[in-house]
Amino acid sequence: VPDFRTIRVQALYDGAGRFISPCEIFIRDGKLERIFSPRDDSVDAEAFRREYAPVADQIHEPYGFALPGLVNSHHHSYSALARGMPLLVPPGDLKTILKDLWWKFDSKLDLEDIYVSALVTAVEAIHAGCTLVVDHHSSPFSARGSLRQIENAFEETGIKSVLCLELSDRNGDHVLEQELEESLTFAKAHVNNHNIRAMMGLHAGFTLSDRTLKKIAARKPGDLPIHFHAGEHQLDLDDAKNKGYAGPIQRLSNFGLLNSNSIAAHCIHLSEQDMQVMADYGVKIAHCPESNMNNGVGYPSIQDFSAESVVLGTDGMGSSMLTSARAAFLLSRAARDARDPDMDSAGLVRAMLLDNPSSFLSSLFGRKMGVIKEGEPADFVIFDYRPFTPINQENWFGHVLFGMAQNPRADWVYSNGRAILANGRITSVDEASVLKEAREHAKRIWPKVLKHGGD
Ligand SMILES: [Zn+2]
């Protein structure tokens, strides 16, 4: 029996320049057939209404604002269970935060923890309107099989993903070899996957030797993009210079590791040569404003990158892209460069939230993604938003930044034609038991991390 659905919302932005308000959406068997304005009384629109009227499920969201499914371009699902963990000492600079917190935390994770972390991350991301998460995983002592755990959890909830496991020399050659094997095996198995793609994860230049970069370059398929941290702190730039390179990005290009679908997270402390190399290759920058503020590492000069290359991530700081977009906007306003006082912060943030992830993912998956498009599987989110000022083609993004982002919980999320969030409820898993299980795992991990405090 075909599944017919009509959805009426107050407003829709399709991710490709079209704003319709109000809007009616016709979906058949998960495929988005047509979008009309209810005011459209053309023969075509009437034909759809007649065909759907007797059989369709009607969803009427009088305050619904539909956007393309949101994308988190740099996340760490493995860090989910650290939320609220009491720290033994107040966090210091980035190196201390990594050594005293994250490198202890990731070393304690087993495969079951990884699965639960991914599941609870997916649940949170779906509530925030995401249909795809680009995850950067780390579990050096449970590397083998780890990506499959994340895949299973994400797939169970219906969220799409781009996965990688970070390679690092910090745990020695044996661990690195296991991380490399896991990455290559997973990538090979997902070359043409419709919903999940792999990248080759690298931690950051300052924990990778030249010898290791050479090894990775020799064994990595040429078109497999890398996903790494770059210039998050001055120490990464200094380290590359001490090793004889112009900067961390130039160093990776020297080993032939870059291509246009590569993602470099942060990109705050880079050299001029690094910037040039990024522009030459079209490397994507994952801007993580909330994380950068939390770690006190500064902020990138967004206007110095090509406007099409910046995407948005949370770096493990929650899963809400509307919150992240608002933070990116406010940071850009607070830090606006004296050289460019008229910088269009809202335009830049709109591009990093919607337009740029769409072109990045379309290129990576080889199919159109990140837009609400007729003839494609339904892939969009509906937020309940009650404007008290006019909303139109010119100002809708202002409503997103100043209004919707204050309450970034979605009502409906369609991914690949399926409602994975319906009326605010996750449709695939029992959310209460997922949360309970996550709390139990967190309770087991915390003491292991904290008692490790001395070294
Ligand atoms: Zn990160």
XYZ file of C-alpha atoms and ligand atoms in Angstrom:
456
model
C 0.000 0.000 0.000
C 1.570 3.311 -1.005
C 2.193 5.757 1.830
C 0.801 9.219 1.009
C 1.450 12.202 3.212
C 0.685 15.907 3.000
C 2.358 18.316 5.367
C 1.293 21.908 5.754
C 3.701 24.317 7.381
C 3.889 28.033 7.950
C 7.172 28.388 6.060
C 9.784 26.397 4.162
C 13.288 27.210 2.991
C 14.512 24.572 0.555
C 18.273 25.149 0.898
C 18.529 26.309 -2.709
C 17.156 29.844 -2.591
C 13.419 29.134 -2.446
C 11.302 30.375 0.477
C 7.619 29.450 0.473
C 5.120 30.655 3.070
C 2.746 29.048 3.776
C 3.673 25.775 2.147
C 2.199 22.350 1.431
C 4.444 19.339 0.889
C 3.380 16.130 -0.875
C 5.278 12.934 -0.026
C 4.631 9.504 -1.564
C 6.485 6.459 -0.248
C 9.107 8.666 1.352
C 9.820 10.563 -1.826
C 9.119 14.268 -1.912
C 6.837 14.647 -4.909
C 5.893 18.310 -4.937
C 5.897 21.518 -2.929
C 3.195 24.128 -3.463
C 1.931 27.255 -1.881
C -1.662 26.660 -0.711
C -2.523 29.767 -2.710
C -1.430 28.018 -5.887
C -4.618 26.976 -7.699
C -2.942 25.799 -10.885
C -4.185 22.619 -12.565
C -1.059 20.849 -11.371
C -1.527 21.778 -7.697
C -5.233 20.866 -7.816
C -4.392 17.493 -9.352
C -2.053 16.685 -6.450
C -4.637 17.757 -3.893
C -7.285 15.556 -5.524
C -4.993 12.557 -5.773
C -3.752 12.815 -2.165
C -6.943 13.964 -0.429
C -8.635 10.586 0.062
C -5.557 8.583 1.078
C -2.964 10.861 2.658
C -1.964 11.251 6.297
C -2.367 14.953 6.931
C 0.142 16.694 9.134
C -0.766 20.262 9.862
C 1.868 22.337 11.642
C 0.471 25.863 11.654
C 3.680 27.185 13.212
C 6.033 24.811 11.431
C 9.183 26.113 9.764
C 10.776 23.510 7.494
C 14.491 23.505 6.703
C 16.719 20.913 4.998
C 17.949 18.280 7.476
C 20.750 19.918 9.452
C 24.335 18.657 9.351
C 26.885 18.561 12.141
C 30.190 18.649 10.268
C 32.483 17.930 13.217
C 31.251 15.929 16.191
C 32.768 13.495 18.717
C 30.090 11.009 19.763
C 32.673 9.201 21.928
C 32.733 12.202 24.287
C 28.991 12.092 25.046
C 29.262 10.256 28.346
C 31.727 12.808 29.751
C 28.992 15.412 30.019
C 28.923 16.752 33.578
C 31.854 14.610 34.733
C 33.464 16.357 37.707
C 37.017 17.435 36.918
C 39.807 16.965 39.479
C 41.447 20.225 38.508
C 40.006 23.220 36.694
C 40.609 22.947 32.949
C 43.793 24.681 31.806
C 45.053 25.246 28.271
C 44.258 22.944 25.370
C 47.199 20.600 25.950
C 46.136 20.087 29.575
C 42.502 19.574 28.580
C 43.560 16.909 26.081
C 46.015 15.147 28.394
C 44.031 15.320 31.632
C 40.588 14.785 30.184
C 40.115 13.511 26.633
C 43.139 11.222 26.304
C 42.247 9.565 29.596
C 38.592 9.381 28.732
C 38.975 7.849 25.254
C 41.457 5.259 26.566
C 38.780 3.832 28.912
C 36.045 3.243 26.321
C 35.014 -0.283 25.365
C 32.909 -1.242 22.369
C 29.681 -1.174 24.339
C 30.406 2.334 25.674
C 31.071 3.451 22.109
C 27.749 2.055 20.910
C 25.811 3.709 23.748
C 27.611 7.048 23.241
C 26.737 7.000 19.559
C 23.126 6.072 20.272
C 22.606 8.871 22.762
C 24.378 11.317 20.422
C 22.102 10.308 17.559
C 19.015 10.791 19.754
C 20.172 14.263 20.792
C 21.109 15.213 17.224
C 17.724 14.138 15.861
C 15.913 16.187 18.493
C 17.985 19.144 17.286
C 16.936 18.584 13.667
C 20.037 16.845 12.304
C 19.832 14.228 9.588
C 23.589 13.714 9.271
C 26.513 13.717 11.682
C 30.159 13.820 10.628
C 31.798 12.017 13.531
C 35.471 11.981 14.495
C 35.966 8.981 16.755
C 38.706 8.076 19.223
C 39.086 4.893 21.287
C 42.738 3.835 21.036
C 42.368 0.678 23.132
C 39.107 -0.402 21.507
C 39.889 0.511 17.936
C 38.944 -2.725 16.216
C 35.230 -2.810 15.449
C 34.612 0.641 16.908
C 33.345 2.253 13.712
C 30.886 -0.597 13.212
C 29.437 0.151 16.667
C 28.855 3.784 15.736
C 27.417 2.782 12.392
C 24.976 0.384 14.066
C 23.806 2.974 16.580
C 23.369 5.727 13.994
C 21.664 3.413 11.541
C 19.258 2.185 14.189
C 17.966 5.721 14.686
C 17.844 6.560 10.973
C 20.439 9.335 11.041
C 23.050 9.404 8.267
C 26.741 9.708 9.029
C 30.295 10.193 7.855
C 32.602 8.268 10.167
C 36.298 8.095 10.899
C 38.655 6.959 13.645
C 41.445 9.330 14.584
C 44.990 8.096 14.093
C 47.620 9.277 16.527
C 51.126 8.312 17.641
C 50.357 9.078 21.241
C 49.722 5.410 22.155
C 52.553 3.838 20.196
C 52.990 1.864 16.976
C 50.823 -1.103 17.883
C 47.729 1.025 18.571
C 48.369 3.117 15.481
C 48.463 -0.008 13.335
C 45.111 -1.152 14.736
C 43.590 2.291 14.139
C 44.867 2.298 10.578
C 43.518 -1.200 9.886
C 40.109 -0.355 11.354
C 39.939 2.813 9.230
C 40.914 1.039 6.011
C 38.583 -1.927 6.566
C 35.635 0.346 7.326
C 36.356 2.650 4.379
C 36.553 -0.289 1.988
C 33.173 -1.576 3.139
C 31.430 1.796 2.643
C 32.738 3.059 -0.689
C 29.312 3.356 -2.307
C 27.060 3.320 0.725
C 23.902 5.418 0.356
C 23.806 6.608 3.989
C 27.267 6.243 5.468
C 30.659 7.233 4.174
C 34.093 6.930 5.695
C 36.966 9.343 5.981
C 40.503 8.784 7.242
C 40.723 10.405 10.662
C 43.886 11.996 11.966
C 44.095 13.526 15.415
C 46.285 16.595 14.793
C 49.725 17.191 13.363
C 51.352 17.580 16.753
C 50.608 13.947 17.698
C 51.655 12.482 14.344
C 55.255 11.918 13.230
C 56.481 12.308 9.663
C 57.086 8.559 9.589
C 53.417 7.914 10.423
C 52.112 10.424 7.885
C 54.212 8.677 5.252
C 52.784 5.302 6.284
C 49.198 6.614 6.131
C 49.778 8.173 2.714
C 51.188 4.891 1.395
C 48.197 2.800 2.530
C 45.274 5.205 2.162
C 43.237 5.026 -1.069
C 43.952 8.280 -2.934
C 40.371 9.533 -3.010
C 39.591 8.793 0.661
C 39.380 12.240 2.279
C 41.031 12.964 5.621
C 39.335 14.586 8.624
C 41.666 16.192 11.160
C 42.204 18.967 13.713
C 44.423 21.823 12.528
C 45.594 24.972 14.225
C 43.261 24.573 17.189
C 46.083 26.010 19.306
C 49.338 27.810 18.598
C 51.206 24.646 19.663
C 50.032 22.848 16.488
C 51.481 25.577 14.268
C 54.711 25.733 16.308
C 55.054 21.957 16.134
C 54.773 21.922 12.319
C 57.342 24.712 12.061
C 59.699 22.862 14.413
C 59.417 19.844 12.128
C 60.516 22.036 9.200
C 57.166 22.861 7.541
C 55.344 26.111 6.891
C 52.366 24.963 8.986
C 50.165 21.941 9.782
C 48.152 22.066 6.550
C 51.192 22.587 4.338
C 52.741 19.608 6.104
C 49.802 17.328 5.212
C 49.876 18.480 1.591
C 53.574 17.673 1.542
C 52.638 14.029 2.190
C 49.934 14.106 -0.489
C 47.157 13.652 2.048
C 44.735 16.429 1.036
C 41.796 16.575 -1.341
C 38.752 18.809 -1.736
C 36.509 16.742 0.550
C 38.999 16.847 3.413
C 37.816 18.486 6.639
C 40.116 20.532 8.846
C 38.519 21.377 12.190
C 39.180 24.714 13.941
C 41.836 26.371 11.676
C 42.535 29.181 14.121
C 46.346 29.237 14.207
C 47.599 28.711 10.675
C 50.309 30.223 8.487
C 49.787 32.143 5.249
C 51.077 29.120 3.350
C 48.519 26.915 5.119
C 45.736 29.229 3.978
C 47.016 29.110 0.424
C 47.184 25.300 0.426
C 43.620 25.090 1.782
C 42.374 27.361 -0.985
C 44.291 25.372 -3.632
C 42.763 22.053 -2.559
C 39.347 23.383 -1.512
C 39.750 21.828 1.952
C 36.658 22.340 4.140
C 36.987 24.174 7.454
C 34.797 22.885 10.278
C 34.185 25.979 12.394
C 33.379 25.016 16.006
C 32.565 28.309 17.752
C 31.223 26.937 21.046
C 34.142 24.546 21.509
C 36.669 27.250 20.669
C 35.165 29.539 23.272
C 35.011 26.728 25.836
C 38.673 25.824 25.324
C 39.767 29.455 25.161
C 41.754 28.905 21.962
C 40.665 31.999 20.024
C 38.612 32.044 16.831
C 39.346 31.723 13.123
C 39.207 34.741 10.796
C 36.317 33.325 8.820
C 36.515 36.098 6.238
C 40.029 34.941 5.281
C 38.725 31.581 4.027
C 36.797 31.068 0.831
C 33.133 31.678 1.705
C 32.121 28.300 0.220
C 34.578 26.287 2.308
C 33.358 26.819 5.872
C 31.010 24.296 7.503
C 29.800 24.130 11.087
C 30.501 21.617 13.845
C 29.976 21.282 17.580
C 33.197 19.361 18.382
C 31.295 17.305 20.943
C 29.735 20.355 22.639
C 26.179 19.091 22.270
C 24.418 18.435 18.991
C 22.371 21.532 18.185
C 23.288 23.208 14.927
C 20.931 26.145 15.455
C 22.669 26.887 18.760
C 26.008 26.526 17.040
C 24.920 28.846 14.208
C 23.806 31.485 16.700
C 27.139 31.169 18.527
C 29.008 31.511 15.214
C 27.014 34.617 14.411
C 27.520 36.250 17.812
C 31.218 35.381 17.838
C 31.615 36.854 14.393
C 29.894 40.043 15.535
C 31.903 40.254 18.774
C 35.186 39.615 17.003
C 34.478 41.445 13.811
C 37.646 42.437 12.188
C 38.494 46.123 11.929
C 39.589 45.419 8.352
C 36.104 44.305 7.454
C 33.576 46.112 9.663
C 30.798 45.548 7.120
C 31.285 41.790 7.064
C 28.004 39.981 6.364
C 28.102 37.718 9.422
C 24.558 36.413 8.892
C 25.276 35.533 5.253
C 28.449 33.673 6.216
C 26.672 31.734 8.956
C 23.785 30.834 6.659
C 26.299 29.429 4.192
C 28.105 27.386 6.846
C 24.838 26.058 8.293
C 23.049 25.165 5.041
C 24.630 25.880 1.647
C 28.173 24.624 2.268
C 27.305 21.328 3.976
C 24.936 20.680 1.079
C 27.636 21.052 -1.563
C 30.229 19.201 0.544
C 27.934 16.193 1.134
C 26.654 16.146 -2.436
C 30.253 15.873 -3.579
C 31.157 13.228 -0.988
C 28.097 11.007 -1.548
C 27.756 11.652 -5.267
C 24.058 12.499 -4.903
C 22.131 15.666 -4.092
C 22.029 16.226 -0.336
C 21.174 19.031 2.070
C 18.284 20.468 0.065
C 14.533 19.898 0.038
C 14.143 18.765 -3.521
C 11.299 17.302 -5.538
C 12.015 13.793 -6.776
C 14.439 13.087 -3.906
C 13.845 11.241 -0.628
C 12.220 13.508 1.954
C 15.018 14.935 4.091
C 13.976 17.874 6.196
C 13.219 19.125 9.663
C 10.236 21.060 11.014
C 10.674 23.378 13.983
C 7.746 24.881 15.830
C 8.298 28.616 15.517
C 5.800 31.359 16.339
C 6.912 34.649 14.794
C 5.413 37.923 15.968
C 6.902 39.917 13.087
C 6.622 39.355 9.320
C 8.698 36.524 7.887
C 9.610 36.419 4.203
C 12.213 35.564 1.548
C 14.436 38.473 2.681
C 14.469 38.058 6.447
C 13.820 34.370 7.219
C 17.397 33.736 8.362
C 17.103 36.559 10.882
C 14.163 34.611 12.334
C 16.387 31.508 12.495
C 19.223 33.282 14.355
C 17.201 35.456 16.713
C 14.058 33.366 17.141
C 14.225 29.658 16.315
C 17.742 29.227 17.734
C 16.384 30.074 21.182
C 14.362 26.877 21.193
C 16.185 24.507 18.873
C 14.101 21.347 19.490
C 12.597 19.951 16.315
C 9.065 18.571 15.989
C 9.547 16.431 12.901
C 12.650 15.065 11.207
C 12.482 13.190 7.917
C 15.610 11.364 6.860
C 15.698 9.378 3.640
C 11.945 9.580 3.368
C 11.237 8.279 6.848
C 10.021 10.245 9.882
C 12.757 9.572 12.448
C 11.243 12.187 14.772
C 7.449 12.457 14.835
C 5.731 15.094 16.933
C 8.866 15.463 19.048
C 9.296 11.700 19.618
C 12.092 9.485 18.363
C 10.380 6.804 16.298
C 13.049 4.078 16.218
C 14.265 3.479 19.764
C 12.835 3.776 23.254
C 14.417 7.032 24.277
C 13.936 6.636 28.026
C 15.801 3.324 28.081
C 18.589 4.687 25.869
C 19.122 7.559 28.310
C 19.021 5.209 31.280
C 21.580 2.907 29.726
C 23.826 5.867 28.907
C 23.703 7.076 32.521
C 24.714 3.608 33.721
C 27.678 3.530 31.345
C 28.736 7.026 32.384
C 28.635 5.963 36.037
C 31.001 3.099 35.227
C 33.446 5.154 33.143
C 33.808 8.235 35.344
C 35.640 6.538 38.252
C 38.034 4.841 35.804
C 38.943 8.206 34.295
C 39.135 10.091 37.571
C 41.252 7.596 39.507
C 43.742 7.803 36.665
C 44.414 11.410 37.756
C 48.046 11.182 38.867
C 49.994 10.655 35.644
Zn 37.301 17.919 17.395
